[in-house]
Amino acid sequence: MSLDFASLEISAQLVQVTRELGYEKLTPIQAQSIPLLLEGRDLIGQSKTGSGKTAAFSIPILEKIKIQERSLQALILCPTRELCTQVAREIRKLGRRHPGLQILILSGGLPFQPQAAALQKRVHVVVGTPGRVLDHLGRGTLKLGDIRCLVLDEADRMLDMGFQDDMESILSKTPSSRQTVLFSATFPKTIEKMSKSFQKNPARVTIETEEKSHTEIKQKFFKTDENEKFAALISIFETENPGSAIVFCNFKATVAELAPELKRAGVSCAAISGDLEQSDRDRVMAKFRNQSTRVLVATDVAARGLDVENLDLVVNFDLPSDPEVYVHRIGRTGRAGKSGQAVSLVTPKDTHKAKIAAQFAGTKFELKTLRIQGDDDSSAMEPMGEALMVTIYISGGRKDKVRPGDILGALTGEAGRLNSEDIGKIEIHDRFSYVAISKKIAQKAFDRLTAGTIKGRRFRIQWVR
Ligand code: AMP
């Protein structure tokens, strides 16, 4: 099925925006869901990140939103703060031709008071985590009486994270006339039960099975000994030379050991662990997304809910015992239309695990031998060591009315005179921004930002290490 957006019963502006964003055809989940949601049906959908599910529920919400009404009309619940940010980002992109549209993120890990203050003003859509949304309800800063659409995104993960009671109590505080949309990767009994009690005759949509999509991921299994794993990993980096990669370990302790060891070997990498402060986590993730860091080392728990998809390479430094976890890990690789790579290190005692994982992912199991380079061959390390970008911090953000264009302007305009090709991702946060800059001109960019102004103001400029 390959429909285009113009064939939907949506406003010309929305069609226009999808064109501007370069969305040519509806993804399968969009083709199945959007027409039903526009009709007002409840929906229970199976899909994973990368399928375009965010636009699938956001387009109908935007189509029905009444901007002139100063009321909260849609609520989207997501398991993590990172997902909330990702979803809000997509709605903001799609809503760029809805002047006056206000979207607010209510996630934990951020101060409560500014959120409460923002709720005093006009807000049309809230994207939040169940815990924080419930906090606001409890303190009376949030009212859900006008909600017309409620979305539970990644509902199974919200359950895994212990949010069932919170979700149910939020649902019970919304009008029963609401439209309820539930997306989940898996359908344990609890989800089915929640659907029964909170949805009205929901339409069921599914996209192709996990197995099918994973055959596009090139999976390799390399035989290695426990004490050779590190050398094997370096050797894989040398041969694959990925732009971005995530290395999965089974234990926190392994992550804590491996990341510094990789750094010492000259690999541009960072560890992500559950123990990191939220702000450090944000910084690490921003650098990874804007390619200032090439390798992320993580456990499954730490990587949960992180916006790290579309990787060039996923490495299983340790094989997980659960083949479903294997499939979930490798599913993070592969950019749109391009096949991804997944490499697993297999110690003799892991051979059985590897066989099962391969079988589960629908691929042939073939154990290969890795040629490990000698220690003296340090020149081969070069490619993996250098990230192409570095990140600069600017002490102004959304609340200071700083927009990506202002930063780009400061760098490439008259005062900056830099080439826009050397400017990478610009991430605007509430009170600060990150901009990625090509390494080769980074010092110049830093100096010009320090000397210059943005929107006529002088902000503090720092390297993000
Ligand atoms: P999601 O599954 O919602 O996380 O979306 C994955 C990515 O696909 C996002 O970066 C979207 O901006 C993008 N996307 C959504 N719909 C389309 C489409 N119809 N065509 C191309 N890209 C899309």
Coordinates of C-alpha atoms and ligand atoms in Angstrom, one line a residue:
M1 CA 0.0 0.0 0.0
S2 CA 1.6 3.3 -1.0
L3 CA -0.7 6.2 -0.4
D4 CA 0.4 9.8 -0.5
F5 CA -0.6 12.4 2.1
A6 CA -2.7 14.4 -0.4
S7 CA -5.1 11.4 -0.6
L8 CA -6.0 11.8 3.1
E9 CA -8.9 13.9 4.3
I10 CA -6.6 16.5 5.9
S11 CA -6.1 20.2 5.5
A12 CA -3.9 21.5 2.6
Q13 CA -1.5 23.0 5.2
L14 CA -0.9 19.6 6.7
V15 CA -0.3 18.0 3.3
Q16 CA 2.1 20.9 2.6
V17 CA 4.0 20.3 5.8
T18 CA 4.5 16.6 5.0
R19 CA 6.0 17.7 1.7
E20 CA 8.3 20.2 3.4
L21 CA 9.4 17.5 5.7
G22 CA 10.2 15.2 2.8
Y23 CA 7.5 12.6 3.7
E24 CA 6.5 11.3 0.3
K25 CA 4.4 8.3 1.0
L26 CA 2.5 7.2 4.1
T27 CA 4.3 4.5 6.0
P28 CA 2.2 1.3 6.4
I29 CA 1.2 2.1 10.0
Q30 CA 0.1 5.6 8.8
A31 CA -1.8 4.3 5.9
Q32 CA -3.7 1.9 8.2
S33 CA -4.2 4.2 11.2
I34 CA -4.7 7.8 9.9
P35 CA -8.1 7.3 8.1
L36 CA -9.5 5.4 11.1
L37 CA -8.3 8.0 13.6
L38 CA -9.7 10.8 11.4
E39 CA -13.1 9.0 11.7
G40 CA -12.8 9.1 15.4
R41 CA -12.3 5.4 16.0
D42 CA -10.3 4.1 18.9
L43 CA -7.3 2.2 17.9
I44 CA -4.9 -0.4 19.2
G45 CA -1.7 -0.7 17.1
Q46 CA 1.4 -2.7 17.1
S47 CA 4.4 -0.9 15.9
K48 CA 7.9 0.0 16.9
T49 CA 9.9 3.2 16.8
G50 CA 10.9 4.1 13.3
S51 CA 7.6 3.0 11.7
G52 CA 6.3 6.5 11.6
K53 CA 3.8 5.9 14.4
T54 CA 4.2 9.3 16.0
A55 CA 3.0 11.0 12.8
A56 CA 0.3 8.4 12.6
F57 CA -1.4 9.6 15.8
S58 CA -0.2 13.2 15.5
I59 CA -1.6 14.1 12.1
P60 CA -5.2 13.3 13.2
I61 CA -4.7 15.2 16.4
L62 CA -3.4 18.2 14.5
E63 CA -6.3 17.9 12.0
K64 CA -8.9 18.1 14.8
I65 CA -7.2 20.6 17.1
K66 CA -9.1 23.8 17.7
I67 CA -6.3 26.4 18.2
Q68 CA -8.7 29.2 19.1
E69 CA -10.0 27.2 22.0
R70 CA -7.8 27.7 25.0
S71 CA -8.1 24.2 26.3
L72 CA -6.0 21.1 26.5
Q73 CA -7.4 18.8 23.8
A74 CA -4.9 16.0 23.5
L75 CA -2.7 14.1 26.0
I76 CA 0.1 11.7 24.9
L77 CA 1.6 9.5 27.6
C78 CA 5.1 8.1 26.9
P79 CA 7.3 5.9 29.2
T80 CA 10.4 8.1 29.3
R81 CA 11.5 11.7 29.1
E82 CA 13.5 11.0 26.0
L83 CA 10.5 9.7 24.2
C84 CA 8.4 12.6 25.3
T85 CA 11.0 14.9 23.8
Q86 CA 11.0 12.9 20.6
V87 CA 7.2 12.9 20.3
A88 CA 6.9 16.6 21.0
R89 CA 9.6 17.3 18.4
E90 CA 7.6 15.4 15.8
I91 CA 4.4 17.2 16.6
R92 CA 6.1 20.5 16.6
K93 CA 7.5 19.7 13.2
L94 CA 4.1 18.6 11.8
G95 CA 2.4 21.6 13.5
R96 CA 4.6 24.2 12.0
R97 CA 1.7 25.6 10.0
H98 CA -0.6 25.8 12.9
P99 CA 0.1 29.2 14.2
G100 CA -0.5 29.5 18.0
L101 CA -0.3 25.8 18.6
Q102 CA 1.1 25.1 22.1
I103 CA 2.7 21.8 23.0
L104 CA 4.0 21.2 26.5
I105 CA 6.2 18.4 27.8
L106 CA 5.4 17.2 31.3
S107 CA 8.0 14.7 32.1
G108 CA 9.7 13.7 35.3
G109 CA 13.3 14.7 35.9
L110 CA 12.5 18.4 35.2
P111 CA 11.5 21.0 37.7
F112 CA 7.8 21.0 38.5
Q113 CA 7.2 24.7 39.0
P114 CA 8.0 25.9 35.4
Q115 CA 5.7 23.2 34.1
A116 CA 2.9 24.4 36.4
A117 CA 3.4 27.9 35.2
A118 CA 3.3 26.9 31.6
L119 CA 0.0 25.1 32.2
Q120 CA -1.5 28.4 33.4
K121 CA -1.2 29.6 29.8
R122 CA -2.8 28.2 26.8
V123 CA -1.7 24.6 26.0
H124 CA -3.3 22.5 23.4
V125 CA -1.3 19.3 23.6
V126 CA 0.6 17.7 26.5
V127 CA 3.2 15.0 26.1
G128 CA 4.1 13.5 29.4
T129 CA 5.2 10.6 31.5
P130 CA 2.5 9.1 33.6
G131 CA 4.1 9.9 37.0
R132 CA 4.5 13.5 36.3
V133 CA 1.1 14.0 34.7
L134 CA -0.5 12.4 37.7
D135 CA 1.5 14.7 40.0
H136 CA 0.1 17.7 38.2
L137 CA -3.4 16.3 38.4
G138 CA -3.0 15.7 42.1
R139 CA -1.9 19.3 42.7
G140 CA -4.6 20.7 40.5
T141 CA -2.2 22.3 38.0
L142 CA -3.6 20.1 35.2
K143 CA -7.2 19.5 34.2
L144 CA -8.2 16.9 31.7
G145 CA -11.9 17.7 31.3
D146 CA -11.6 18.9 27.7
I147 CA -9.4 16.0 26.4
R148 CA -10.7 14.7 23.1
C149 CA -7.8 12.4 22.3
L150 CA -5.6 10.3 24.6
V151 CA -2.6 8.4 23.3
L152 CA -0.7 5.7 25.2
D153 CA 2.6 5.4 23.3
E154 CA 4.7 2.3 24.0
A155 CA 2.1 1.1 26.4
D156 CA 4.0 -2.1 27.1
R157 CA 7.0 -0.3 28.3
M158 CA 4.9 2.0 30.5
L159 CA 3.7 -1.2 32.1
D160 CA 7.2 -2.6 32.4
M161 CA 8.2 0.6 34.2
G162 CA 5.4 0.2 36.7
F163 CA 3.0 2.8 35.4
Q164 CA -0.1 0.8 35.2
D165 CA -1.9 2.4 38.2
D166 CA -0.9 5.8 37.1
M167 CA -2.1 5.3 33.6
E168 CA -5.4 4.0 34.8
S169 CA -6.0 6.8 37.1
I170 CA -5.2 9.3 34.4
L171 CA -7.5 7.6 32.0
S172 CA -10.3 7.7 34.6
K173 CA -9.9 11.5 34.8
T174 CA -10.5 12.1 31.2
P175 CA -14.0 12.4 29.6
S176 CA -15.4 9.0 28.5
S177 CA -16.2 10.5 25.1
R178 CA -12.5 10.7 24.4
Q179 CA -10.8 8.9 21.6
T180 CA -8.2 6.4 22.9
V181 CA -5.2 5.3 20.9
L182 CA -2.9 2.7 22.2
F183 CA 0.5 1.7 20.7
S184 CA 2.5 -1.1 21.9
A185 CA 5.3 -3.4 20.6
T186 CA 3.9 -6.4 22.5
F187 CA 0.5 -7.4 23.8
P188 CA 0.7 -9.0 27.2
K189 CA -2.6 -9.8 29.0
T190 CA -2.5 -6.5 30.9
I191 CA -2.6 -4.5 27.7
E192 CA -5.5 -6.4 26.4
K193 CA -7.3 -5.9 29.7
M194 CA -6.6 -2.2 29.7
S195 CA -7.8 -2.0 26.1
K196 CA -11.0 -3.7 27.0
S197 CA -11.8 -1.4 29.9
F198 CA -10.7 1.9 28.4
Q199 CA -11.3 1.6 24.6
K200 CA -14.5 1.4 22.6
N201 CA -14.6 -1.1 19.8
P202 CA -10.9 -0.4 18.9
A203 CA -9.7 -1.0 15.4
R204 CA -6.6 -3.2 15.4
V205 CA -3.6 -2.4 13.2
T206 CA -0.3 -4.2 12.9
I207 CA 2.6 -3.7 10.6
E208 CA 4.9 -6.4 9.3
T209 CA 6.4 -8.7 11.9
E210 CA 9.7 -7.9 13.6
E211 CA 11.3 -10.9 11.9
K212 CA 10.6 -9.6 8.4
S213 CA 12.2 -6.2 9.0
H214 CA 15.2 -7.7 10.7
T215 CA 16.3 -9.7 7.7
E216 CA 17.5 -6.4 6.3
I217 CA 20.0 -6.2 9.2
K218 CA 23.3 -7.9 8.4
Q219 CA 24.0 -10.0 11.4
K220 CA 27.5 -11.4 12.1
F221 CA 28.6 -13.7 14.9
F222 CA 32.3 -13.8 15.7
K223 CA 34.0 -16.5 17.8
T224 CA 36.0 -15.0 20.6
D225 CA 37.5 -15.9 23.9
E226 CA 36.5 -14.0 27.0
N227 CA 39.9 -12.4 27.4
E228 CA 40.0 -11.4 23.8
K229 CA 36.7 -9.6 23.7
F230 CA 38.3 -6.1 23.9
A231 CA 40.7 -6.7 21.1
A232 CA 37.9 -8.2 19.0
L233 CA 35.8 -5.1 19.5
I234 CA 38.6 -2.8 18.4
S235 CA 39.1 -5.0 15.4
I236 CA 35.4 -4.8 14.5
F237 CA 35.5 -1.0 14.8
E238 CA 38.5 -1.0 12.4
T239 CA 36.9 -3.1 9.8
E240 CA 33.4 -1.6 10.0
N241 CA 34.4 2.0 10.8
P242 CA 30.8 2.9 11.7
G243 CA 29.7 6.6 12.0
S244 CA 27.6 5.7 15.0
A245 CA 27.5 2.5 17.1
I246 CA 26.1 1.2 20.3
V247 CA 27.9 -1.5 22.3
F248 CA 25.6 -3.5 24.5
C249 CA 26.9 -5.2 27.7
N250 CA 24.9 -7.3 30.0
F251 CA 26.1 -5.7 33.2
K252 CA 26.7 -2.2 34.5
A253 CA 30.1 -3.2 35.7
T254 CA 31.2 -4.2 32.2
V255 CA 30.0 -0.8 30.9
A256 CA 32.0 1.0 33.6
E257 CA 35.1 -0.9 32.7
L258 CA 34.8 -1.0 28.9
A259 CA 34.1 2.7 28.2
P260 CA 37.3 4.1 29.8
E261 CA 39.3 1.3 28.2
L262 CA 37.9 2.2 24.7
K263 CA 38.6 5.9 25.4
R264 CA 42.2 5.0 26.3
A265 CA 42.4 3.1 23.0
G266 CA 41.4 6.3 21.2
V267 CA 37.8 5.5 20.4
S268 CA 35.4 8.4 20.6
C269 CA 32.9 7.0 23.1
A270 CA 30.7 7.5 26.2
A271 CA 29.0 5.3 28.7
I272 CA 25.3 5.7 29.4
S273 CA 24.2 4.3 32.8
G274 CA 21.2 4.6 34.9
D275 CA 23.3 6.3 37.6
L276 CA 23.9 9.4 35.5
E277 CA 22.2 12.6 36.5
Q278 CA 19.5 13.6 34.0
S279 CA 21.5 16.6 32.8
D280 CA 24.6 14.5 32.2
R281 CA 22.4 11.9 30.4
D282 CA 21.0 14.7 28.2
R283 CA 24.5 16.0 27.4
V284 CA 25.8 12.5 26.5
M285 CA 22.8 11.9 24.3
A286 CA 23.0 15.3 22.5
K287 CA 26.7 14.6 21.7
F288 CA 25.9 11.2 20.4
R289 CA 23.0 12.4 18.2
N290 CA 25.0 15.2 16.8
Q291 CA 27.9 12.9 16.0
S292 CA 30.4 14.4 18.5
T293 CA 30.6 10.9 20.1
R294 CA 30.6 7.9 17.8
V295 CA 30.2 5.0 20.2
L296 CA 27.8 4.6 23.1
V297 CA 28.4 1.8 25.6
A298 CA 25.3 0.7 27.5
T299 CA 23.3 -2.0 29.2
D300 CA 19.7 -2.7 28.0
V301 CA 18.3 -1.0 31.1
A302 CA 20.3 2.2 30.5
A303 CA 19.5 2.3 26.8
R304 CA 15.8 1.9 27.5
G305 CA 13.8 4.8 26.2
L306 CA 16.8 6.5 24.6
D307 CA 16.4 8.1 21.3
V308 CA 19.1 6.0 19.7
E309 CA 17.8 4.5 16.5
N310 CA 19.2 4.6 13.1
L311 CA 22.7 3.4 14.1
D312 CA 25.2 2.2 11.7
L313 CA 26.3 -0.7 13.9
V314 CA 25.0 -2.5 17.0
V315 CA 27.6 -4.6 18.9
N316 CA 26.6 -7.3 21.3
F317 CA 29.7 -7.2 23.5
D318 CA 27.8 -9.7 25.6
L319 CA 25.0 -11.8 24.1
P320 CA 21.8 -11.4 26.0
S321 CA 20.2 -14.6 27.4
D322 CA 16.8 -13.6 26.0
P323 CA 16.5 -13.8 22.2
E324 CA 13.8 -11.1 22.3
V325 CA 16.3 -8.7 23.8
Y326 CA 18.7 -9.6 21.0
V327 CA 16.1 -8.7 18.4
H328 CA 15.3 -5.5 20.2
R329 CA 19.0 -4.5 20.4
I330 CA 19.7 -5.1 16.7
G331 CA 16.5 -3.3 15.7
R332 CA 18.2 0.0 16.6
T333 CA 20.4 -0.3 13.6
G334 CA 19.7 0.6 9.9
R335 CA 18.8 4.0 8.6
A336 CA 15.7 4.5 6.5
G337 CA 16.2 2.5 3.4
K338 CA 19.7 1.4 4.3
S339 CA 20.5 -1.9 5.9
G340 CA 22.1 -2.0 9.3
Q341 CA 24.8 -4.1 10.8
A342 CA 24.8 -6.1 14.0
V343 CA 27.8 -7.9 15.3
S344 CA 27.9 -10.2 18.2
L345 CA 30.9 -11.5 20.1
V346 CA 30.4 -15.2 20.9
T347 CA 32.5 -16.9 23.6
P348 CA 32.5 -20.7 23.7
K349 CA 29.9 -20.8 26.5
D350 CA 27.6 -18.4 24.5
T351 CA 27.4 -20.5 21.3
H352 CA 24.0 -21.9 22.2
K353 CA 22.6 -18.4 23.1
A354 CA 23.9 -17.1 19.8
K355 CA 22.2 -19.9 17.8
I356 CA 18.9 -19.3 19.5
A357 CA 19.2 -15.5 18.9
A358 CA 19.9 -16.0 15.2
Q359 CA 17.0 -18.4 14.9
F360 CA 14.7 -16.0 16.6
A361 CA 15.8 -13.1 14.4
G362 CA 15.3 -15.2 11.3
T363 CA 18.8 -15.3 10.2
K364 CA 21.3 -18.1 9.4
F365 CA 23.8 -18.8 12.2
E366 CA 27.3 -18.8 11.0
L367 CA 30.2 -18.5 13.5
K368 CA 33.1 -16.6 11.9
T369 CA 36.6 -16.1 13.1
L370 CA 37.9 -12.6 13.5
R371 CA 41.3 -11.6 12.4
I372 CA 42.6 -9.6 15.3
Q373 CA 45.2 -6.9 14.5
G374 CA 48.4 -6.7 16.4
D375 CA 49.0 -4.1 19.0
D376 CA 51.7 -2.5 17.0
D377 CA 49.4 -1.6 14.2
S378 CA 48.1 1.6 15.7
S379 CA 47.6 3.4 12.5
A380 CA 44.5 1.3 11.8
M381 CA 42.9 2.8 14.9
E382 CA 42.8 6.3 13.4
P383 CA 39.4 6.2 11.8
M384 CA 37.4 5.2 14.9
G385 CA 39.2 7.7 17.2
E386 CA 38.1 10.9 15.5
A387 CA 34.5 12.0 15.8
L388 CA 33.8 14.4 13.0
M389 CA 32.0 16.9 15.1
V390 CA 32.4 18.7 18.5
T391 CA 29.7 20.2 20.5
I392 CA 29.5 23.8 21.7
Y393 CA 27.2 25.0 24.5
I394 CA 25.4 28.3 24.3
S395 CA 23.8 29.7 27.4
G396 CA 20.6 30.7 25.6
G397 CA 17.6 28.6 24.7
R398 CA 13.9 28.5 23.8
K399 CA 13.0 30.7 26.8
D400 CA 15.5 33.3 25.5
K401 CA 13.7 33.1 22.2
V402 CA 16.7 31.6 20.6
R403 CA 15.9 29.5 17.5
P404 CA 18.1 27.3 15.4
G405 CA 18.1 29.9 12.6
D406 CA 19.6 32.5 15.0
I407 CA 22.5 30.3 15.9
L408 CA 23.0 29.3 12.3
G409 CA 22.9 33.0 11.4
A410 CA 25.5 33.9 13.9
L411 CA 27.8 31.3 12.5
T412 CA 27.3 31.6 8.8
G413 CA 26.2 35.2 8.5
E414 CA 28.3 38.3 8.1
A415 CA 30.0 38.1 11.5
G416 CA 30.6 34.3 11.5
R417 CA 31.3 33.7 7.8
L418 CA 31.5 30.0 8.3
N419 CA 30.2 27.4 5.8
S420 CA 26.8 26.0 6.7
E421 CA 28.1 22.5 5.7
D422 CA 30.3 22.6 8.8
I423 CA 27.4 23.2 11.1
G424 CA 25.7 20.1 12.4
K425 CA 22.7 19.5 14.5
I426 CA 21.4 22.4 16.6
E427 CA 19.4 21.4 19.7
I428 CA 17.5 24.1 21.5
H429 CA 16.6 23.4 25.1
D430 CA 14.7 25.7 27.4
R431 CA 17.7 27.6 28.8
F432 CA 20.6 26.6 26.6
S433 CA 21.5 25.2 23.2
Y434 CA 23.9 22.7 21.7
V435 CA 25.4 23.1 18.3
A436 CA 27.6 20.6 16.6
I437 CA 30.5 21.9 14.5
S438 CA 33.0 20.2 12.2
K439 CA 36.2 19.6 14.1
K440 CA 38.3 21.4 11.6
I441 CA 36.7 24.8 12.1
A442 CA 35.5 24.3 15.7
Q443 CA 37.9 26.8 17.2
K444 CA 37.0 29.4 14.7
A445 CA 33.3 28.9 15.4
F446 CA 33.9 29.0 19.1
D447 CA 35.8 32.3 18.8
R448 CA 33.2 33.9 16.6
L449 CA 30.4 32.9 18.9
T450 CA 32.3 34.2 21.9
A451 CA 33.0 37.5 20.1
G452 CA 29.6 37.9 18.5
T453 CA 26.0 38.1 19.6
I454 CA 22.9 36.0 19.0
K455 CA 19.7 38.0 18.7
G456 CA 21.7 41.0 19.8
R457 CA 22.6 39.3 23.1
R458 CA 25.8 37.9 24.4
F459 CA 25.6 34.4 25.7
R460 CA 28.1 32.2 27.5
I461 CA 29.9 29.9 25.1
Q462 CA 31.5 26.6 26.3
W463 CA 32.9 23.4 24.9
V464 CA 30.9 20.4 25.8
R465 CA 33.4 17.7 26.7
Ligands
AMP1 P1 8.6 7.2 14.6 O1 8.3 5.8 14.2 O2 7.4 8.0 14.9 O3 9.6 7.4 15.6 O4 9.2 7.9 13.2 C1 10.4 7.6 12.7 C2 10.9 8.7 11.7 O5 10.3 8.7 10.5 C3 10.7 10.1 12.3 O6 12.0 10.8 12.2 C4 9.7 10.8 11.3 O7 10.0 12.1 11.2 C5 9.9 10.0 10.1 N1 8.7 9.8 9.3 C6 7.4 9.7 9.8 N2 6.5 9.6 8.8 C7 7.2 9.5 7.6 C8 6.9 9.4 6.2 N3 5.6 9.2 5.9 N4 7.9 9.4 5.3 C9 9.1 9.6 5.7 N5 9.5 9.7 7.0 C10 8.6 9.7 7.9

